[in-house]
Amino acid sequence: MRTCWFVGLTTLDVVHRAAGRPGRDEKVTASRQDVAAGGPAANAAVTAAALGARAVLVTALGSSPVARAARADLEACGVEVHDVVAPGEDFPLAVSAVLVDDATGERSVVSADAALAEAPPPTFLRDLPAPDVVLFDGHHPVIAGAAVGHLENRDPRPQVLLDAGRWRPLFAELLPVADVAAVSARFTVPGHDDVVSGTHALGARGVVVTHGGGPVEWSTGGEAGTVAVPPVDARDTLGAGDAFHGALAVELADGATLPVACAAANEVASTRVAHVGPRAWLTEVRAETRAEAPR
């Protein structure tokens, strides 16, 4: 079984779906409410598990009721959760307030992410199953630094995938070890005008740039191209990028080339945005995965 590590952020997302956004000092009534674990690394792990990979999440949770709710959702989705916070100790897990526009499927998010406290370093990495790919999302620098140091002693060394939606100082340390950096079109590299050349310049050997519903760019430094995104009626864009990154990790673990991996990840992300709610889309992905599995 392909094994993927996901190193980074977990939140608890409270998601409301409503007709439009409230104005200043206004309220709107939601037509739907969902509560699920969120965060780039956590959502990518959920996607990988649905695709049949062994999804290992290294994150900071703690023992609060909020953390227990997030863990329960992740484990129900097949994710192996490894918490750097000692058993019984509390940690201020972020609760994300999410609003999805019923008309467009676009989401707005307010979250503390990992800014409320510094997570402790993991002490259990050597006990985890050997990964084929390790994804970092740029959150929890202490955890990421320990994981990078651990990977240097792995033989063979797994591929490193970065989820880089927006610039974080930690990426200056992670890009030099990245086999693939998946960045959004809004990603900016300090001191560079072009996102692809700038990301390569900081050390990433492969670069993927997503443009929402537009074609995905890819570059290996020597070759480059684009991959079309399947047309879809977008009903809910929350976590679409995370789904893309989780699928990309699984494809890279399978040995796919970068353009082939991007095409497969596009299909998964398109499935995500076609369904309302943070988890309903997984049923279709799991069914397709079972249908494609060798008999």
mmCIF file of C-alpha atoms in Angstrom:
data_model
loop_
_atom_site.group_PDB
_atom_site.id
_atom_site.type_symbol
_atom_site.label_atom_id
_atom_site.label_comp_id
_atom_site.label_asym_id
_atom_site.label_seq_id
_atom_site.Cartn_x
_atom_site.Cartn_y
_atom_site.Cartn_z
ATOM 1 C CA MET A 1 0.000 0.000 0.000
ATOM 2 C CA ARG A 2 1.219 3.490 -0.835
ATOM 3 C CA THR A 3 2.018 5.412 2.330
ATOM 4 C CA CYS A 4 1.784 9.191 2.465
ATOM 5 C CA TRP A 5 2.603 11.426 5.399
ATOM 6 C CA PHE A 6 0.787 14.729 5.820
ATOM 7 C CA VAL A 7 2.604 17.121 8.115
ATOM 8 C CA GLY A 8 0.836 20.256 9.242
ATOM 9 C CA LEU A 9 -2.398 21.849 10.292
ATOM 10 C CA THR A 10 -5.645 20.454 11.627
ATOM 11 C CA THR A 11 -8.595 22.670 12.510
ATOM 12 C CA LEU A 12 -12.237 22.101 13.276
ATOM 13 C CA ASP A 13 -14.361 23.705 10.552
ATOM 14 C CA VAL A 14 -17.848 24.992 11.230
ATOM 15 C CA VAL A 15 -19.322 25.419 7.760
ATOM 16 C CA HIS A 16 -22.483 27.356 6.966
ATOM 17 C CA ARG A 17 -24.081 27.515 3.541
ATOM 18 C CA ALA A 18 -26.187 30.602 2.843
ATOM 19 C CA ALA A 19 -27.591 32.756 0.066
ATOM 20 C CA GLY A 20 -24.983 35.471 -0.137
ATOM 21 C CA ARG A 21 -22.774 37.049 2.501
ATOM 22 C CA PRO A 22 -23.965 39.255 5.332
ATOM 23 C CA GLY A 23 -23.139 42.933 5.197
ATOM 24 C CA ARG A 24 -21.688 44.906 8.061
ATOM 25 C CA ASP A 25 -23.627 44.309 11.271
ATOM 26 C CA GLU A 26 -26.027 41.956 9.444
ATOM 27 C CA LYS A 27 -27.021 38.336 9.934
ATOM 28 C CA VAL A 28 -28.069 35.694 7.423
ATOM 29 C CA THR A 29 -29.822 32.378 7.975
ATOM 30 C CA ALA A 30 -27.901 29.302 6.848
ATOM 31 C CA SER A 31 -29.561 26.675 4.677
ATOM 32 C CA ARG A 32 -27.032 24.020 5.737
ATOM 33 C CA GLN A 33 -24.494 23.450 8.519
ATOM 34 C CA ASP A 34 -21.582 21.002 8.660
ATOM 35 C CA VAL A 35 -18.870 20.404 11.236
ATOM 36 C CA ALA A 36 -15.740 18.553 10.124
ATOM 37 C CA ALA A 37 -11.987 18.510 10.563
ATOM 38 C CA GLY A 38 -10.186 20.957 8.325
ATOM 39 C CA GLY A 39 -6.747 22.310 7.581
ATOM 40 C CA PRO A 40 -4.611 21.735 4.463
ATOM 41 C CA ALA A 41 -2.675 18.704 5.722
ATOM 42 C CA ALA A 42 -5.727 17.115 7.346
ATOM 43 C CA ASN A 43 -7.957 17.529 4.294
ATOM 44 C CA ALA A 44 -5.239 16.209 1.994
ATOM 45 C CA ALA A 45 -4.913 13.154 4.249
ATOM 46 C CA VAL A 46 -8.671 12.552 4.065
ATOM 47 C CA THR A 47 -8.432 12.627 0.267
ATOM 48 C CA ALA A 48 -5.505 10.214 0.182
ATOM 49 C CA ALA A 49 -7.315 7.766 2.452
ATOM 50 C CA ALA A 50 -10.361 7.859 0.169
ATOM 51 C CA LEU A 51 -8.056 7.054 -2.759
ATOM 52 C CA GLY A 52 -6.838 3.915 -1.018
ATOM 53 C CA ALA A 53 -3.506 5.148 0.338
ATOM 54 C CA ARG A 54 -2.271 4.774 3.885
ATOM 55 C CA ALA A 55 -2.712 8.349 5.081
ATOM 56 C CA VAL A 56 -0.588 9.274 8.103
ATOM 57 C CA LEU A 57 -1.274 12.705 9.598
ATOM 58 C CA VAL A 58 1.332 14.320 11.861
ATOM 59 C CA THR A 59 -0.289 17.305 13.525
ATOM 60 C CA ALA A 60 -1.094 19.103 16.793
ATOM 61 C CA LEU A 61 -4.477 18.373 18.329
ATOM 62 C CA GLY A 62 -4.486 18.182 22.108
ATOM 63 C CA SER A 63 -7.260 16.790 24.286
ATOM 64 C CA SER A 64 -9.937 19.506 24.195
ATOM 65 C CA PRO A 65 -13.509 18.711 23.108
ATOM 66 C CA VAL A 66 -12.785 20.538 19.839
ATOM 67 C CA ALA A 67 -9.728 18.346 19.249
ATOM 68 C CA ARG A 68 -11.641 15.174 20.040
ATOM 69 C CA ALA A 69 -14.294 16.116 17.488
ATOM 70 C CA ALA A 70 -11.659 16.740 14.811
ATOM 71 C CA ARG A 71 -9.865 13.464 15.569
ATOM 72 C CA ALA A 72 -13.106 11.471 15.454
ATOM 73 C CA ASP A 73 -13.937 12.847 12.012
ATOM 74 C CA LEU A 74 -10.450 12.164 10.656
ATOM 75 C CA GLU A 75 -10.368 8.615 11.970
ATOM 76 C CA ALA A 76 -13.833 7.959 10.559
ATOM 77 C CA CYS A 77 -12.384 8.975 7.182
ATOM 78 C CA GLY A 78 -9.585 6.409 7.497
ATOM 79 C CA VAL A 79 -6.760 8.772 8.489
ATOM 80 C CA GLU A 80 -4.086 7.584 10.935
ATOM 81 C CA VAL A 81 -3.761 10.514 13.338
ATOM 82 C CA HIS A 82 -0.504 11.100 15.223
ATOM 83 C CA ASP A 83 -0.665 13.974 17.695
ATOM 84 C CA VAL A 84 2.517 15.743 18.808
ATOM 85 C CA VAL A 85 0.726 17.015 21.926
ATOM 86 C CA ALA A 86 1.196 14.701 24.913
ATOM 87 C CA PRO A 87 -1.869 12.702 26.016
ATOM 88 C CA GLY A 88 -4.055 14.638 28.416
ATOM 89 C CA GLU A 89 -2.525 18.001 27.541
ATOM 90 C CA ASP A 90 -4.583 20.790 26.051
ATOM 91 C CA PHE A 91 -3.757 22.693 22.890
ATOM 92 C CA PRO A 92 -5.685 25.643 21.387
ATOM 93 C CA LEU A 93 -6.875 23.952 18.211
ATOM 94 C CA ALA A 94 -8.234 26.549 15.799
ATOM 95 C CA VAL A 95 -11.940 26.594 14.987
ATOM 96 C CA SER A 96 -12.488 27.882 11.455
ATOM 97 C CA ALA A 97 -15.635 29.815 10.587
ATOM 98 C CA VAL A 98 -16.538 29.024 6.972
ATOM 99 C CA LEU A 99 -19.274 30.527 4.837
ATOM 100 C CA VAL A 100 -20.125 28.988 1.473
ATOM 101 C CA ASP A 101 -22.162 31.063 -0.976
ATOM 102 C CA ASP A 102 -25.105 28.948 -2.109
ATOM 103 C CA ALA A 103 -25.223 30.674 -5.497
ATOM 104 C CA THR A 104 -21.568 30.358 -6.517
ATOM 105 C CA GLY A 105 -20.064 27.705 -4.239
ATOM 106 C CA GLU A 106 -17.307 30.139 -3.253
ATOM 107 C CA ARG A 107 -16.110 30.021 0.334
ATOM 108 C CA SER A 108 -14.924 32.605 2.851
ATOM 109 C CA VAL A 109 -12.851 31.487 5.827
ATOM 110 C CA VAL A 110 -11.829 33.076 9.117
ATOM 111 C CA SER A 111 -9.365 30.999 11.134
ATOM 112 C CA ALA A 112 -6.473 31.365 13.543
ATOM 113 C CA ASP A 113 -4.725 28.506 11.714
ATOM 114 C CA ALA A 114 -1.660 27.619 13.804
ATOM 115 C CA ALA A 115 -1.126 31.094 15.267
ATOM 116 C CA LEU A 116 -2.562 30.462 18.728
ATOM 117 C CA ALA A 117 0.344 28.403 20.112
ATOM 118 C CA GLU A 118 3.585 26.742 19.084
ATOM 119 C CA ALA A 119 3.257 22.996 18.703
ATOM 120 C CA PRO A 120 5.880 20.770 20.355
ATOM 121 C CA PRO A 121 8.209 18.621 18.232
ATOM 122 C CA PRO A 122 7.171 15.064 17.403
ATOM 123 C CA THR A 123 8.977 12.281 19.243
ATOM 124 C CA PHE A 124 7.515 9.333 17.346
ATOM 125 C CA LEU A 125 8.548 9.790 13.696
ATOM 126 C CA ARG A 126 10.889 6.793 13.669
ATOM 127 C CA ASP A 127 7.973 4.581 14.724
ATOM 128 C CA LEU A 128 5.764 5.562 11.774
ATOM 129 C CA PRO A 129 5.516 3.511 8.574
ATOM 130 C CA ALA A 130 8.045 4.472 5.917
ATOM 131 C CA PRO A 131 6.490 7.050 3.579
ATOM 132 C CA ASP A 132 6.596 7.162 -0.194
ATOM 133 C CA VAL A 133 5.632 10.858 -0.201
ATOM 134 C CA VAL A 134 5.598 13.477 2.545
ATOM 135 C CA LEU A 135 3.399 16.561 2.186
ATOM 136 C CA PHE A 136 4.095 19.736 4.156
ATOM 137 C CA ASP A 137 1.536 22.548 4.287
ATOM 138 C CA GLY A 138 3.746 25.278 5.771
ATOM 139 C CA HIS A 139 2.103 25.311 9.208
ATOM 140 C CA HIS A 140 3.632 24.267 12.563
ATOM 141 C CA PRO A 141 7.311 25.064 11.864
ATOM 142 C CA VAL A 142 8.619 22.991 14.783
ATOM 143 C CA ILE A 143 6.862 19.859 13.531
ATOM 144 C CA ALA A 144 7.982 20.516 9.963
ATOM 145 C CA GLY A 145 11.591 21.074 10.979
ATOM 146 C CA ALA A 146 11.700 17.806 12.908
ATOM 147 C CA ALA A 147 10.148 15.936 9.987
ATOM 148 C CA VAL A 148 12.635 17.381 7.491
ATOM 149 C CA GLY A 149 15.523 16.339 9.727
ATOM 150 C CA HIS A 150 14.049 12.872 10.051
ATOM 151 C CA LEU A 151 13.692 12.465 6.280
ATOM 152 C CA GLU A 152 17.384 13.153 5.737
ATOM 153 C CA ASN A 153 18.115 9.808 7.415
ATOM 154 C CA ARG A 154 15.547 7.839 5.426
ATOM 155 C CA ASP A 155 16.955 5.494 2.791
ATOM 156 C CA PRO A 156 15.439 5.673 0.296
ATOM 157 C CA ARG A 157 14.407 9.264 0.864
ATOM 158 C CA PRO A 158 10.691 9.808 0.144
ATOM 159 C CA GLN A 159 9.486 12.477 -2.244
ATOM 160 C CA VAL A 160 8.643 15.807 -0.629
ATOM 161 C CA LEU A 161 5.528 17.692 -1.750
ATOM 162 C CA LEU A 162 4.717 21.221 -0.602
ATOM 163 C CA ASP A 163 1.233 22.702 -0.416
ATOM 164 C CA ALA A 164 1.956 26.409 -0.769
ATOM 165 C CA GLY A 165 -1.196 28.451 -1.040
ATOM 166 C CA ARG A 166 0.355 31.677 0.200
ATOM 167 C CA TRP A 167 3.888 32.582 1.201
ATOM 168 C CA ARG A 168 4.975 31.644 4.708
ATOM 169 C CA PRO A 169 8.513 32.141 6.048
ATOM 170 C CA LEU A 170 8.822 28.386 6.581
ATOM 171 C CA PHE A 171 8.791 27.836 2.820
ATOM 172 C CA ALA A 172 12.277 29.330 2.581
ATOM 173 C CA GLU A 173 13.422 26.244 4.503
ATOM 174 C CA LEU A 174 11.124 23.732 2.820
ATOM 175 C CA LEU A 175 11.558 24.685 -0.852
ATOM 176 C CA PRO A 176 15.197 23.507 -1.021
ATOM 177 C CA VAL A 177 14.088 19.960 -0.092
ATOM 178 C CA ALA A 178 10.936 19.932 -2.243
ATOM 179 C CA ASP A 179 10.627 17.522 -5.134
ATOM 180 C CA VAL A 180 7.345 19.216 -6.049
ATOM 181 C CA ALA A 181 5.950 22.542 -4.830
ATOM 182 C CA ALA A 182 2.245 22.934 -5.579
ATOM 183 C CA VAL A 183 1.452 26.644 -5.377
ATOM 184 C CA SER A 184 -1.603 28.747 -6.088
ATOM 185 C CA ALA A 185 -1.628 31.490 -8.697
ATOM 186 C CA ARG A 186 -1.646 33.993 -5.805
ATOM 187 C CA PHE A 187 1.570 32.598 -4.336
ATOM 188 C CA THR A 188 4.411 35.104 -4.354
ATOM 189 C CA VAL A 189 8.098 34.424 -3.847
ATOM 190 C CA PRO A 190 9.926 37.346 -2.198
ATOM 191 C CA GLY A 191 12.335 38.936 -4.636
ATOM 192 C CA HIS A 192 10.856 37.218 -7.706
ATOM 193 C CA ASP A 193 8.221 38.450 -10.135
ATOM 194 C CA ASP A 194 7.469 35.069 -11.715
ATOM 195 C CA VAL A 195 6.070 32.373 -9.442
ATOM 196 C CA VAL A 196 7.448 29.400 -11.414
ATOM 197 C CA SER A 197 11.003 30.650 -11.842
ATOM 198 C CA GLY A 198 11.022 32.029 -8.294
ATOM 199 C CA THR A 199 9.910 28.726 -6.804
ATOM 200 C CA HIS A 200 12.550 26.859 -8.818
ATOM 201 C CA ALA A 201 15.169 29.417 -7.751
ATOM 202 C CA LEU A 202 14.527 28.643 -4.079
ATOM 203 C CA GLY A 203 15.194 24.967 -4.705
ATOM 204 C CA ALA A 204 11.984 23.195 -5.770
ATOM 205 C CA ARG A 205 12.731 20.685 -8.505
ATOM 206 C CA GLY A 206 9.124 20.482 -9.725
ATOM 207 C CA VAL A 207 6.518 23.244 -9.647
ATOM 208 C CA VAL A 208 2.746 23.055 -10.059
ATOM 209 C CA VAL A 209 0.605 26.199 -10.242
ATOM 210 C CA THR A 210 -3.167 25.966 -9.833
ATOM 211 C CA HIS A 211 -5.544 28.603 -11.220
ATOM 212 C CA GLY A 212 -8.904 27.636 -9.769
ATOM 213 C CA GLY A 213 -10.962 26.401 -12.705
ATOM 214 C CA GLY A 214 -8.215 27.291 -15.190
ATOM 215 C CA PRO A 215 -5.503 24.981 -16.550
ATOM 216 C CA VAL A 216 -2.847 23.780 -14.130
ATOM 217 C CA GLU A 217 0.743 24.707 -14.996
ATOM 218 C CA TRP A 218 3.582 22.302 -14.332
ATOM 219 C CA SER A 219 7.337 22.629 -14.668
ATOM 220 C CA THR A 220 10.312 20.412 -13.971
ATOM 221 C CA GLY A 221 12.837 23.080 -14.818
ATOM 222 C CA GLY A 222 13.632 21.400 -18.132
ATOM 223 C CA GLU A 223 10.091 20.705 -19.310
ATOM 224 C CA ALA A 224 6.822 22.560 -18.790
ATOM 225 C CA GLY A 225 3.196 22.424 -19.845
ATOM 226 C CA THR A 226 -0.407 22.807 -18.791
ATOM 227 C CA VAL A 227 -3.161 20.348 -17.890
ATOM 228 C CA ALA A 228 -6.811 21.227 -18.446
ATOM 229 C CA VAL A 229 -9.288 21.133 -15.582
ATOM 230 C CA PRO A 230 -12.493 19.154 -16.310
ATOM 231 C CA PRO A 231 -15.525 21.445 -16.670
ATOM 232 C CA VAL A 232 -17.805 21.151 -13.666
ATOM 233 C CA ASP A 233 -20.678 22.994 -12.034
ATOM 234 C CA ALA A 234 -18.926 24.232 -8.889
ATOM 235 C CA ARG A 235 -21.250 23.891 -5.912
ATOM 236 C CA ASP A 236 -18.755 24.022 -3.045
ATOM 237 C CA THR A 237 -15.089 25.039 -3.384
ATOM 238 C CA LEU A 238 -14.122 24.513 0.260
ATOM 239 C CA GLY A 239 -11.093 22.215 0.417
ATOM 240 C CA ALA A 240 -10.768 21.848 -3.356
ATOM 241 C CA GLY A 241 -7.081 22.718 -3.255
ATOM 242 C CA ASP A 242 -6.514 20.306 -0.388
ATOM 243 C CA ALA A 243 -8.215 17.547 -2.383
ATOM 244 C CA PHE A 244 -5.923 18.342 -5.318
ATOM 245 C CA HIS A 245 -2.842 18.099 -3.114
ATOM 246 C CA GLY A 246 -3.941 14.862 -1.462
ATOM 247 C CA ALA A 247 -4.553 13.259 -4.847
ATOM 248 C CA LEU A 248 -1.253 14.639 -6.163
ATOM 249 C CA ALA A 249 0.572 12.990 -3.248
ATOM 250 C CA VAL A 250 -1.014 9.619 -3.996
ATOM 251 C CA GLU A 251 -0.196 9.851 -7.709
ATOM 252 C CA LEU A 252 3.418 10.777 -7.003
ATOM 253 C CA ALA A 253 3.623 7.855 -4.587
ATOM 254 C CA ASP A 254 2.455 5.652 -7.461
ATOM 255 C CA GLY A 255 5.343 6.907 -9.587
ATOM 256 C CA ALA A 256 3.297 9.074 -11.956
ATOM 257 C CA THR A 257 5.005 11.790 -13.946
ATOM 258 C CA LEU A 258 4.140 15.346 -12.966
ATOM 259 C CA PRO A 259 1.670 16.043 -15.812
ATOM 260 C CA VAL A 260 -0.057 12.689 -15.296
ATOM 261 C CA ALA A 261 -0.281 13.325 -11.557
ATOM 262 C CA CYS A 262 -1.753 16.777 -12.180
ATOM 263 C CA ALA A 263 -4.400 15.371 -14.526
ATOM 264 C CA ALA A 264 -5.491 12.786 -11.959
ATOM 265 C CA ALA A 265 -5.521 15.387 -9.177
ATOM 266 C CA ASN A 266 -7.657 17.677 -11.345
ATOM 267 C CA GLU A 267 -10.257 14.926 -11.643
ATOM 268 C CA VAL A 268 -10.401 14.482 -7.883
ATOM 269 C CA ALA A 269 -10.624 18.221 -7.180
ATOM 270 C CA SER A 270 -13.406 18.535 -9.769
ATOM 271 C CA THR A 271 -15.334 15.801 -7.978
ATOM 272 C CA ARG A 272 -14.891 17.718 -4.726
ATOM 273 C CA VAL A 273 -16.345 21.004 -5.991
ATOM 274 C CA ALA A 274 -19.335 19.263 -7.600
ATOM 275 C CA HIS A 275 -20.674 18.151 -4.197
ATOM 276 C CA VAL A 276 -22.118 20.163 -1.342
ATOM 277 C CA GLY A 277 -20.551 19.615 2.073
ATOM 278 C CA PRO A 278 -17.053 18.699 3.308
ATOM 279 C CA ARG A 279 -17.464 14.912 3.196
ATOM 280 C CA ALA A 280 -20.306 13.946 0.814
ATOM 281 C CA TRP A 281 -17.968 13.834 -2.199
ATOM 282 C CA LEU A 282 -15.807 11.098 -0.667
ATOM 283 C CA THR A 283 -18.432 8.445 -1.422
ATOM 284 C CA GLU A 284 -17.936 8.939 -5.149
ATOM 285 C CA VAL A 285 -14.147 8.925 -4.867
ATOM 286 C CA ARG A 286 -14.164 5.722 -2.824
ATOM 287 C CA ALA A 287 -16.511 4.034 -5.302
ATOM 288 C CA GLU A 288 -14.256 4.979 -8.218
ATOM 289 C CA THR A 289 -11.199 3.781 -6.310
ATOM 290 C CA ARG A 290 -12.803 0.392 -5.638
ATOM 291 C CA ALA A 291 -13.836 0.079 -9.269
ATOM 292 C CA GLU A 292 -10.289 0.772 -10.459
ATOM 293 C CA ALA A 293 -8.593 -1.550 -7.953
ATOM 294 C CA PRO A 294 -7.042 -4.720 -9.426
ATOM 295 C CA ARG A 295 -9.067 -7.847 -8.804
#
